[in-house]
CSV table of C-alpha atoms and ligand atoms in Angstrom, one decimal:
chain,number,residue,atom,x,y,z
A,1,MET,CA,-19.0,45.9,-18.6
A,2,THR,CA,-20.4,49.2,-17.1
A,3,SER,CA,-18.2,52.2,-17.7
A,4,SER,CA,-16.5,53.8,-14.8
A,5,PRO,CA,-17.1,57.5,-14.0
A,6,SER,CA,-13.6,58.5,-15.0
A,7,SER,CA,-13.8,56.6,-18.3
A,8,ARG,CA,-14.9,60.0,-19.7
A,9,LEU,CA,-11.5,61.4,-18.8
A,10,PRO,CA,-9.0,60.7,-21.7
A,11,LYS,CA,-5.8,59.1,-20.3
A,12,ALA,CA,-2.6,57.3,-21.2
A,13,GLU,CA,-1.7,54.1,-19.5
A,14,LEU,CA,2.0,53.9,-19.0
A,15,HIS,CA,2.4,50.9,-16.6
A,16,LEU,CA,0.6,47.9,-17.9
A,17,HIS,CA,2.0,44.4,-18.3
A,18,ILE,CA,0.2,42.7,-21.2
A,19,GLU,CA,0.6,39.3,-19.5
A,20,GLY,CA,-1.2,40.9,-16.5
A,21,THR,CA,-4.3,41.4,-18.6
A,22,LEU,CA,-4.8,37.6,-18.9
A,23,GLU,CA,-8.2,37.2,-17.5
A,24,PRO,CA,-9.2,33.9,-15.8
A,25,GLU,CA,-11.7,33.1,-18.6
A,26,MET,CA,-9.0,33.5,-21.2
A,27,ILE,CA,-6.6,31.3,-19.2
A,28,PHE,CA,-9.2,28.5,-19.3
A,29,ALA,CA,-10.0,29.0,-23.0
A,30,LEU,CA,-6.3,29.1,-24.1
A,31,ALA,CA,-5.5,26.1,-21.8
A,32,GLU,CA,-8.2,24.1,-23.7
A,33,ARG,CA,-7.2,25.3,-27.1
A,34,ASN,CA,-3.5,24.6,-26.5
A,35,LYS,CA,-4.0,21.5,-24.5
A,36,VAL,CA,-2.1,22.9,-21.5
A,37,PRO,CA,-3.0,21.2,-18.2
A,38,LEU,CA,-4.2,23.6,-15.4
A,39,LYS,CA,-3.7,23.2,-11.7
A,40,TYR,CA,-7.2,24.7,-11.1
A,41,ALA,CA,-10.4,22.7,-11.7
A,42,SER,CA,-12.6,25.8,-12.2
A,43,LEU,CA,-12.7,29.5,-12.6
A,44,ASP,CA,-13.7,29.9,-9.0
A,45,ALA,CA,-10.8,27.8,-7.8
A,46,LEU,CA,-8.4,29.9,-9.9
A,47,ARG,CA,-9.8,33.2,-8.7
A,48,ALA,CA,-9.6,31.9,-5.1
A,49,ALA,CA,-5.8,31.8,-5.6
A,50,TYR,CA,-5.7,35.5,-6.3
A,51,GLN,CA,-4.7,36.3,-2.7
A,52,PHE,CA,-1.2,37.7,-2.6
A,53,LYS,CA,1.0,38.3,0.4
A,54,ASP,CA,3.7,40.1,-1.5
A,55,LEU,CA,5.1,40.7,-5.0
A,56,GLN,CA,6.7,37.2,-5.2
A,57,SER,CA,3.5,35.3,-4.4
A,58,PHE,CA,1.8,37.2,-7.2
A,59,LEU,CA,4.7,36.6,-9.6
A,60,ASP,CA,4.5,32.9,-8.9
A,61,LEU,CA,0.9,32.8,-10.2
A,62,TYR,CA,1.5,35.3,-12.9
A,63,TYR,CA,4.3,33.2,-14.5
A,64,ALA,CA,2.4,29.9,-13.9
A,65,SER,CA,-0.7,31.3,-15.6
A,66,MET,CA,0.9,32.7,-18.7
A,67,VAL,CA,2.1,29.2,-19.8
A,68,VAL,CA,-1.2,29.0,-21.7
A,69,LEU,CA,0.1,31.6,-24.1
A,70,ARG,CA,1.8,29.7,-26.9
A,71,THR,CA,1.0,31.0,-30.4
A,72,GLU,CA,1.1,34.3,-32.2
A,73,GLN,CA,-2.7,34.2,-32.2
A,74,ASP,CA,-2.8,33.9,-28.4
A,75,PHE,CA,-0.6,37.0,-28.0
A,76,ALA,CA,-2.7,38.8,-30.5
A,77,GLU,CA,-6.0,37.9,-28.8
A,78,LEU,CA,-4.6,38.9,-25.4
A,79,THR,CA,-3.6,42.3,-26.8
A,80,ALA,CA,-6.9,42.9,-28.6
A,81,ALA,CA,-8.9,42.1,-25.4
A,82,TYR,CA,-6.8,44.7,-23.5
A,83,PHE,CA,-7.5,47.4,-26.0
A,84,THR,CA,-11.2,46.7,-25.9
A,85,ARG,CA,-11.2,47.1,-22.1
A,86,ALA,CA,-8.8,50.0,-22.0
A,87,HIS,CA,-10.9,51.9,-24.6
A,88,GLN,CA,-14.0,51.5,-22.5
A,89,GLN,CA,-12.1,53.1,-19.6
A,90,GLY,CA,-11.0,56.2,-21.5
A,91,VAL,CA,-7.5,55.1,-22.5
A,92,VAL,CA,-6.5,56.8,-25.7
A,93,HIS,CA,-2.8,55.9,-25.6
A,94,ALA,CA,-1.0,52.9,-24.0
A,95,GLU,CA,2.7,52.1,-23.5
A,96,ILE,CA,2.6,48.4,-23.0
A,97,PHE,CA,5.1,46.2,-21.2
A,98,PHE,CA,5.9,42.6,-22.2
A,99,ASP,CA,8.2,40.0,-20.6
A,100,PRO,CA,9.8,38.1,-23.4
A,101,GLN,CA,12.0,36.0,-21.1
A,102,ALA,CA,9.0,34.6,-19.4
A,103,HIS,CA,8.0,33.0,-22.8
A,104,THR,CA,11.4,32.2,-24.4
A,105,GLN,CA,12.6,30.3,-21.3
A,106,ARG,CA,9.6,27.9,-21.8
A,107,GLY,CA,10.2,27.4,-25.5
A,108,VAL,CA,8.1,30.1,-27.1
A,109,ALA,CA,10.1,32.0,-29.7
A,110,PHE,CA,10.8,35.7,-29.3
A,111,GLN,CA,9.4,36.1,-32.8
A,112,THR,CA,6.1,34.4,-31.9
A,113,VAL,CA,5.6,36.9,-29.0
A,114,ILE,CA,6.6,40.0,-30.8
A,115,ASP,CA,4.7,39.2,-34.0
A,116,GLY,CA,1.5,38.4,-32.1
A,117,LEU,CA,1.7,41.6,-30.0
A,118,TRP,CA,2.7,43.7,-33.0
A,119,SER,CA,-0.1,42.4,-35.2
A,120,VAL,CA,-2.5,44.3,-32.9
A,121,ILE,CA,-0.4,47.1,-31.7
A,122,ARG,CA,0.4,48.1,-35.3
A,123,ASP,CA,-3.2,49.3,-35.9
A,124,SER,CA,-4.6,49.8,-32.5
A,125,GLU,CA,-5.5,53.3,-33.4
A,126,THR,CA,-7.7,52.4,-36.3
A,127,ARG,CA,-9.2,49.3,-34.6
A,128,TYR,CA,-9.7,50.6,-31.1
A,129,GLY,CA,-9.1,54.3,-31.1
A,130,VAL,CA,-6.0,53.8,-28.9
A,131,THR,CA,-2.5,54.7,-30.0
A,132,SER,CA,0.2,52.5,-28.5
A,133,LYS,CA,3.8,51.6,-28.1
A,134,LEU,CA,5.7,48.6,-26.8
A,135,ILE,CA,8.2,48.5,-24.0
A,136,MET,CA,10.3,45.3,-23.6
A,137,CYS,CA,11.0,44.4,-19.9
A,138,PHE,CA,13.9,42.4,-18.6
A,139,LEU,CA,13.3,40.0,-15.7
A,140,ARG,CA,15.6,41.3,-12.9
A,141,ASP,CA,15.6,38.0,-11.1
A,142,GLN,CA,17.3,36.5,-14.2
A,143,SER,CA,20.9,37.1,-15.0
A,144,ALA,CA,22.3,40.2,-16.7
A,145,GLU,CA,23.6,37.9,-19.4
A,146,SER,CA,20.1,36.6,-20.1
A,147,ALA,CA,18.9,40.2,-20.3
A,148,MET,CA,21.7,41.1,-22.8
A,149,ALA,CA,20.9,38.1,-24.9
A,150,THR,CA,17.2,39.1,-24.9
A,151,LEU,CA,18.2,42.6,-26.0
A,152,GLU,CA,20.3,41.2,-28.9
A,153,SER,CA,17.4,39.1,-30.1
A,154,ALA,CA,15.1,42.2,-29.9
A,155,LEU,CA,17.3,44.7,-31.7
A,156,PRO,CA,16.3,43.5,-35.2
A,157,TYR,CA,12.8,44.4,-34.2
A,158,GLY,CA,13.9,47.7,-32.7
A,159,GLU,CA,11.4,49.7,-34.8
A,160,ARG,CA,8.6,48.0,-32.9
A,161,LEU,CA,9.9,49.1,-29.5
A,162,VAL,CA,9.9,52.5,-27.9
A,163,GLY,CA,11.9,51.4,-24.9
A,164,VAL,CA,13.1,48.8,-22.4
A,165,GLY,CA,12.0,48.3,-18.8
A,166,LEU,CA,12.9,46.2,-15.7
A,167,ASP,CA,10.4,44.2,-13.7
A,168,SER,CA,9.9,41.0,-11.6
A,169,ALA,CA,11.3,40.3,-8.1
A,170,GLU,CA,12.8,43.6,-7.0
A,171,ARG,CA,14.5,42.9,-3.6
A,172,GLY,CA,18.1,41.7,-4.0
A,173,ASN,CA,18.0,42.6,-7.8
A,174,PRO,CA,19.1,46.2,-7.9
A,175,PRO,CA,19.1,48.3,-11.1
A,176,SER,CA,22.9,48.3,-11.1
A,177,LYS,CA,22.9,44.7,-12.2
A,178,PHE,CA,21.6,45.8,-15.6
A,179,GLN,CA,23.7,48.9,-16.2
A,180,ALA,CA,25.5,47.5,-19.3
A,181,VAL,CA,22.2,46.2,-20.8
A,182,PHE,CA,20.5,49.6,-20.4
A,183,ASP,CA,23.6,51.4,-21.8
A,184,ARG,CA,23.3,49.2,-24.9
A,185,ALA,CA,19.6,49.7,-25.2
A,186,ARG,CA,19.9,53.5,-25.0
A,187,ALA,CA,22.8,53.5,-27.4
A,188,ASN,CA,20.3,51.8,-29.8
A,189,GLY,CA,17.8,54.6,-29.4
A,190,LEU,CA,15.5,52.9,-26.9
A,191,LYS,CA,14.1,54.8,-23.9
A,192,ALA,CA,14.6,53.4,-20.5
A,193,VAL,CA,12.1,52.9,-17.6
A,194,ALA,CA,12.4,50.6,-14.6
A,195,HIS,CA,10.3,49.3,-11.7
A,196,ALA,CA,12.0,50.7,-8.6
A,197,GLY,CA,10.8,51.6,-5.1
A,198,GLU,CA,7.8,49.2,-5.2
A,199,GLU,CA,9.1,46.6,-2.6
A,200,GLY,CA,12.7,47.7,-2.9
A,201,PRO,CA,14.3,50.7,-1.1
A,202,ALA,CA,14.6,54.3,-2.3
A,203,ALA,CA,18.2,53.6,-3.1
A,204,TYR,CA,17.0,51.5,-6.0
A,205,VAL,CA,15.2,54.5,-7.4
A,206,TRP,CA,18.4,56.5,-7.2
A,207,GLU,CA,20.2,53.6,-9.1
A,208,ALA,CA,17.5,53.5,-11.7
A,209,LEU,CA,17.9,57.3,-12.3
A,210,ARG,CA,21.7,57.5,-12.1
A,211,LEU,CA,22.8,54.2,-13.6
A,212,LEU,CA,20.0,53.2,-15.9
A,213,LYS,CA,19.1,56.8,-16.8
A,214,VAL,CA,15.4,56.1,-16.8
A,215,SER,CA,12.9,58.6,-18.1
A,216,ARG,CA,10.2,57.4,-15.7
A,217,VAL,CA,10.2,55.3,-12.5
A,218,ASP,CA,7.6,52.5,-12.4
A,219,HIS,CA,5.9,52.5,-8.9
A,220,GLY,CA,8.4,54.6,-7.0
A,221,VAL,CA,6.1,54.8,-4.0
A,222,ARG,CA,9.0,54.1,-1.5
A,223,SER,CA,10.7,57.3,-2.8
A,224,LEU,CA,8.9,59.1,0.0
A,225,GLU,CA,11.3,57.5,2.5
A,226,ASP,CA,14.1,59.7,1.2
A,227,PRO,CA,13.4,63.5,1.3
A,228,THR,CA,16.4,64.2,-0.9
A,229,LEU,CA,15.1,61.8,-3.5
A,230,VAL,CA,11.7,63.4,-3.4
A,231,ALA,CA,13.2,66.8,-3.9
A,232,HIS,CA,15.2,65.5,-6.9
A,233,LEU,CA,12.2,63.8,-8.5
A,234,ARG,CA,10.2,67.0,-8.0
A,235,ASP,CA,12.8,69.3,-9.4
A,236,GLU,CA,13.5,67.0,-12.4
A,237,LYS,CA,9.8,66.4,-13.0
A,238,THR,CA,10.5,62.7,-13.2
A,239,PRO,CA,7.3,60.9,-13.8
A,240,LEU,CA,6.2,58.1,-11.5
A,241,THR,CA,3.8,55.4,-12.8
A,242,VAL,CA,1.8,54.7,-9.7
A,243,CYS,CA,-0.5,51.6,-9.5
A,244,PRO,CA,-2.8,51.9,-6.5
A,245,PHE,CA,-4.8,48.7,-6.8
A,246,SER,CA,-1.5,46.8,-7.3
A,247,ASN,CA,0.0,48.3,-4.2
A,248,VAL,CA,-3.0,47.2,-2.1
A,249,ARG,CA,-3.1,43.7,-3.6
A,250,LEU,CA,0.6,43.1,-3.2
A,251,ARG,CA,0.6,44.5,0.3
A,252,VAL,CA,2.8,47.5,-0.4
A,253,VAL,CA,0.1,49.4,1.5
A,254,ASP,CA,-2.7,48.0,3.7
A,255,LYS,CA,-5.6,49.6,2.0
A,256,LEU,CA,-6.5,52.1,-0.6
A,257,GLN,CA,-7.2,54.8,2.0
A,258,ASP,CA,-3.6,54.5,3.1
A,259,HIS,CA,-2.2,54.9,-0.3
A,260,PRO,CA,0.6,57.6,-0.5
A,261,LEU,CA,-0.6,58.9,-3.9
A,262,GLY,CA,-2.1,62.0,-2.2
A,263,LYS,CA,1.2,62.7,-0.3
A,264,MET,CA,3.2,62.2,-3.5
A,265,ILE,CA,1.0,64.7,-5.3
A,266,ASP,CA,1.3,67.1,-2.4
A,267,ALA,CA,5.1,66.8,-2.5
A,268,GLY,CA,5.0,68.0,-6.1
A,269,LEU,CA,5.8,64.7,-7.7
A,270,MET,CA,4.7,64.1,-11.3
A,271,CYS,CA,2.4,61.1,-10.7
A,272,THR,CA,0.3,59.1,-13.1
A,273,VAL,CA,-2.2,56.4,-12.3
A,274,ASN,CA,-2.1,52.9,-13.9
A,275,SER,CA,-3.4,49.4,-13.5
A,276,ASP,CA,-0.2,47.2,-13.7
A,277,ASP,CA,-1.8,43.8,-13.9
A,278,PRO,CA,-5.5,44.5,-14.1
A,279,ALA,CA,-6.7,40.9,-14.5
A,280,TYR,CA,-5.1,40.1,-11.1
A,281,PHE,CA,-5.6,43.3,-9.1
A,282,GLY,CA,-9.3,44.0,-9.4
A,283,GLY,CA,-9.6,46.6,-12.1
A,284,TYR,CA,-8.4,48.5,-15.2
A,285,VAL,CA,-7.1,52.0,-15.2
A,286,GLY,CA,-10.4,53.8,-15.0
A,287,ASP,CA,-11.2,51.7,-12.0
A,288,ASN,CA,-8.0,52.8,-10.4
A,289,PHE,CA,-8.9,56.4,-11.0
A,290,ASP,CA,-12.3,55.9,-9.5
A,291,GLY,CA,-10.9,53.9,-6.6
A,292,VAL,CA,-8.3,56.6,-5.5
A,293,SER,CA,-10.7,59.4,-6.2
A,294,LYS,CA,-13.1,57.9,-3.7
A,295,ALA,CA,-10.7,56.5,-1.1
A,296,LEU,CA,-8.4,59.5,-1.0
A,297,LYS,CA,-11.2,62.0,-1.8
A,298,LEU,CA,-9.3,63.5,-4.7
A,299,PRO,CA,-11.1,66.4,-6.3
A,300,GLN,CA,-11.8,66.4,-10.0
A,301,ALA,CA,-9.0,68.9,-10.7
A,302,THR,CA,-6.5,66.4,-9.3
A,303,LEU,CA,-7.8,63.6,-11.6
A,304,VAL,CA,-7.5,66.0,-14.5
A,305,THR,CA,-3.9,66.7,-13.5
A,306,LEU,CA,-3.2,63.0,-13.3
A,307,ALA,CA,-4.6,62.5,-16.8
A,308,ARG,CA,-2.5,65.5,-18.1
A,309,ASN,CA,0.6,64.0,-16.5
A,310,SER,CA,0.0,60.7,-18.3
A,311,PHE,CA,0.4,62.5,-21.6
A,312,GLU,CA,3.3,64.7,-20.4
A,313,ALA,CA,5.1,61.5,-19.2
A,314,SER,CA,4.4,59.5,-22.3
A,315,PHE,CA,6.8,58.9,-25.2
A,316,ILE,CA,4.5,60.4,-27.9
A,317,ASP,CA,5.6,63.3,-30.1
A,318,VAL,CA,4.7,67.0,-29.5
A,319,THR,CA,1.8,67.1,-31.9
A,320,GLU,CA,0.1,64.1,-30.5
A,321,ARG,CA,0.7,65.4,-27.0
A,322,GLN,CA,-1.0,68.7,-27.8
A,323,ARG,CA,-3.9,66.8,-29.3
A,324,TYR,CA,-4.4,64.7,-26.3
A,325,LEU,CA,-3.9,67.5,-23.8
A,326,LYS,CA,-6.6,69.4,-25.6
A,327,LEU,CA,-8.9,66.4,-25.2
A,328,VAL,CA,-8.2,66.4,-21.5
A,329,ASP,CA,-9.0,70.1,-21.3
A,330,GLU,CA,-12.3,69.6,-23.1
A,331,ALA,CA,-13.3,66.7,-20.8
A,332,SER,CA,-12.3,68.7,-17.7
A,333,HIS,CA,-15.4,70.8,-18.3
A,334,THR,CA,-17.7,67.8,-17.8
A,335,ALA,CA,-18.2,66.1,-14.4
A,336,PHE,CA,-16.8,62.6,-14.2
A,337,VAL,CA,-16.5,62.2,-10.5
A,338,GLY,CA,-19.4,61.4,-8.2
A,339,ALA,CA,-22.5,60.0,-10.0
A,340,SER,CA,-21.5,56.4,-9.4
A,341,ALA,CA,-18.1,55.9,-7.8
A,342,GLU,CA,-18.6,52.2,-7.7
A,343,PRO,CA,-15.8,50.3,-9.4
A,344,ALA,CA,-16.6,49.2,-12.9
A,345,LEU,CA,-15.7,45.6,-12.1
A,346,PRO,CA,-17.8,45.0,-9.0
A,347,ASN,CA,-15.9,41.9,-7.8
A,348,GLU,CA,-14.4,40.7,-4.6
A,349,THR,CA,-11.2,42.6,-5.1
A,350,ALA,CA,-12.9,45.9,-5.7
A,351,SER,CA,-15.0,45.7,-2.6
A,352,GLN,CA,-11.9,44.8,-0.6
A,353,LEU,CA,-10.1,47.8,-2.0
A,354,THR,CA,-12.8,50.3,-1.3
A,355,PRO,CA,-14.8,49.4,1.7
A,356,ASN,CA,-18.3,50.9,1.6
A,357,PRO,CA,-18.6,53.8,3.9
A,358,ALA,CA,-20.5,53.0,7.1
B,401,HPA,N1,6.3,44.4,-10.1
B,401,HPA,C1,7.3,43.8,-10.7
B,401,HPA,N2,7.2,43.0,-11.7
B,401,HPA,C2,6.0,42.8,-12.2
B,401,HPA,C3,4.9,43.4,-11.8
B,401,HPA,C4,5.0,44.3,-10.6
B,401,HPA,O1,4.1,44.9,-10.1
B,401,HPA,N3,3.8,43.0,-12.5
B,401,HPA,C5,4.3,42.2,-13.5
B,401,HPA,N4,5.6,42.1,-13.3
B,402,ZN,ZN1,4.5,46.6,-13.0
């Protein structure tokens, strides 16, 4: 893999679903190892299915593909592969989502999932030079009872988790549905984040803030539809974990040039840039930085601010934060925009995302 220009910029990734890093090659390798039948005859046939019309059409393939993950070793290898790629793109800290219900409901034990992830997370710093934390997400299209049962099974492993999140199909599944679950998670010392304002309305962002008491909003791009909310997010410095390639691939926006990130920054919002499900959306976090820098003509100073925000918004302690901010300051003196602004993973998606200038 070639390294992307902004890979020289140290950054934290705060919105990354580990199951969304399952690359097509790994899907086939694990299917063979675990004797799981696949619907697709070849890598090309699988990749051809990566055309999404909305969040749900992506989620259908995302859940169908992850059935190849069965053993602790599978979850460990998936996580290790992510760290290798993330490190190459300048990630020095990652706060990683996982979706336990997507595994337990098909017969994989919670312990298998958490032990596999933890075996790599535990020493990601010494093995990959990336510090990391785990955030357990609830599937919002499942019941609140199922989320509460998942929380109960996770609490004995509470030391391994920094927080809880909320993901999956947003429309019709407002944050309010999970208020009691989030209350219990926070009472047990877990931080709260939630996907809101991706496909759902700005009202869901308000609910995530007021009812779930989230520290960050995942996506949140539709917040722009409510000026009072924008002012609130700005005044409270609430971080938004924005995922530009994801928003294009899931048709939240038509093309990268139309992405509202520039407007959000101009409105004074504390934005970060992230990859969401990089194996499905055409690039890892450095590629997202390169993509928006080129498509929105963001100056280097803005990329530096985005990188600084990623540490400000992270759940690391003060000492670690200072250490990372210093790294950003040092890197800001070298040029990492320009040279080659081609995406690091020159595939079909990347070229769709960033059309070549005429
Ligand atoms: N939105 C909601 N749920 C998800 C996503 C997303 O972008 N990726 C994985 N689960
Ligand atoms: Zn997400």
